[in-house]
Amino acid sequence: MGIGERYQTDNWRTEKHVPVIDCPDTVNADEMFEVNVTLGKEVAHPNTTEHHIAWISLYYHPDGSKFTYDLGHFEFNAHGAAVAGPNEGPAYTHHGVSTWVKLSQPGTLHATAYCNIHGLWESTKEIGVE
Ligand code: FE
């Protein structure tokens, strides 16, 4: 079994681990647009030292292409860990990212996320380019 088959997916409205990709359904070719990826849009995911989202990755696969492009990897490194103990720290990174992308061809955005205790998750969004 390949790693691709280890990614879990579900309906993001009911499953808190599914990354939600927010961007226009159709964009103009070669024009920057904003992409937001977050988890727990409807059902919140915890953000504690013991249970948190460690990273989100975003990929782009042009229609008909053999290859997939890595758009960015975003790590969330603060989850309340401190000398005083778990969840006693002063900082937490929220598991949401905003980035900017431009595309020349229609294709599919793929988001993957990693929960430190619930593993790998993914979602996709088709994007039109005109
Ligand atoms: Fe989890």
mmCIF file of C-alpha atoms and ligand atoms in Angstrom, residues 16-17 45-46 51-53 115 117-118, ligand 1:
data_model
loop_
_atom_site.group_PDB
_atom_site.id
_atom_site.type_symbol
_atom_site.label_atom_id
_atom_site.label_comp_id
_atom_site.label_asym_id
_atom_site.label_seq_id
_atom_site.Cartn_x
_atom_site.Cartn_y
_atom_site.Cartn_z
ATOM 1 C CA LYS A 16 -13.003 18.134 11.903
ATOM 2 C CA HIS A 17 -9.792 16.822 10.317
ATOM 3 C CA HIS A 45 -10.317 20.788 15.981
ATOM 4 C CA PRO A 46 -8.434 21.049 19.317
ATOM 5 C CA HIS A 51 -3.656 17.058 20.284
ATOM 6 C CA HIS A 52 -3.085 19.471 17.411
ATOM 7 C CA ILE A 53 -2.593 19.925 13.683
ATOM 8 C CA CYS A 115 -3.014 15.634 13.162
ATOM 9 C CA ILE A 117 -2.736 11.644 16.893
ATOM 10 C CA HIS A 118 -5.275 11.161 14.083
HETATM 11 FE FE FE B 1 -7.130 15.177 15.744
#
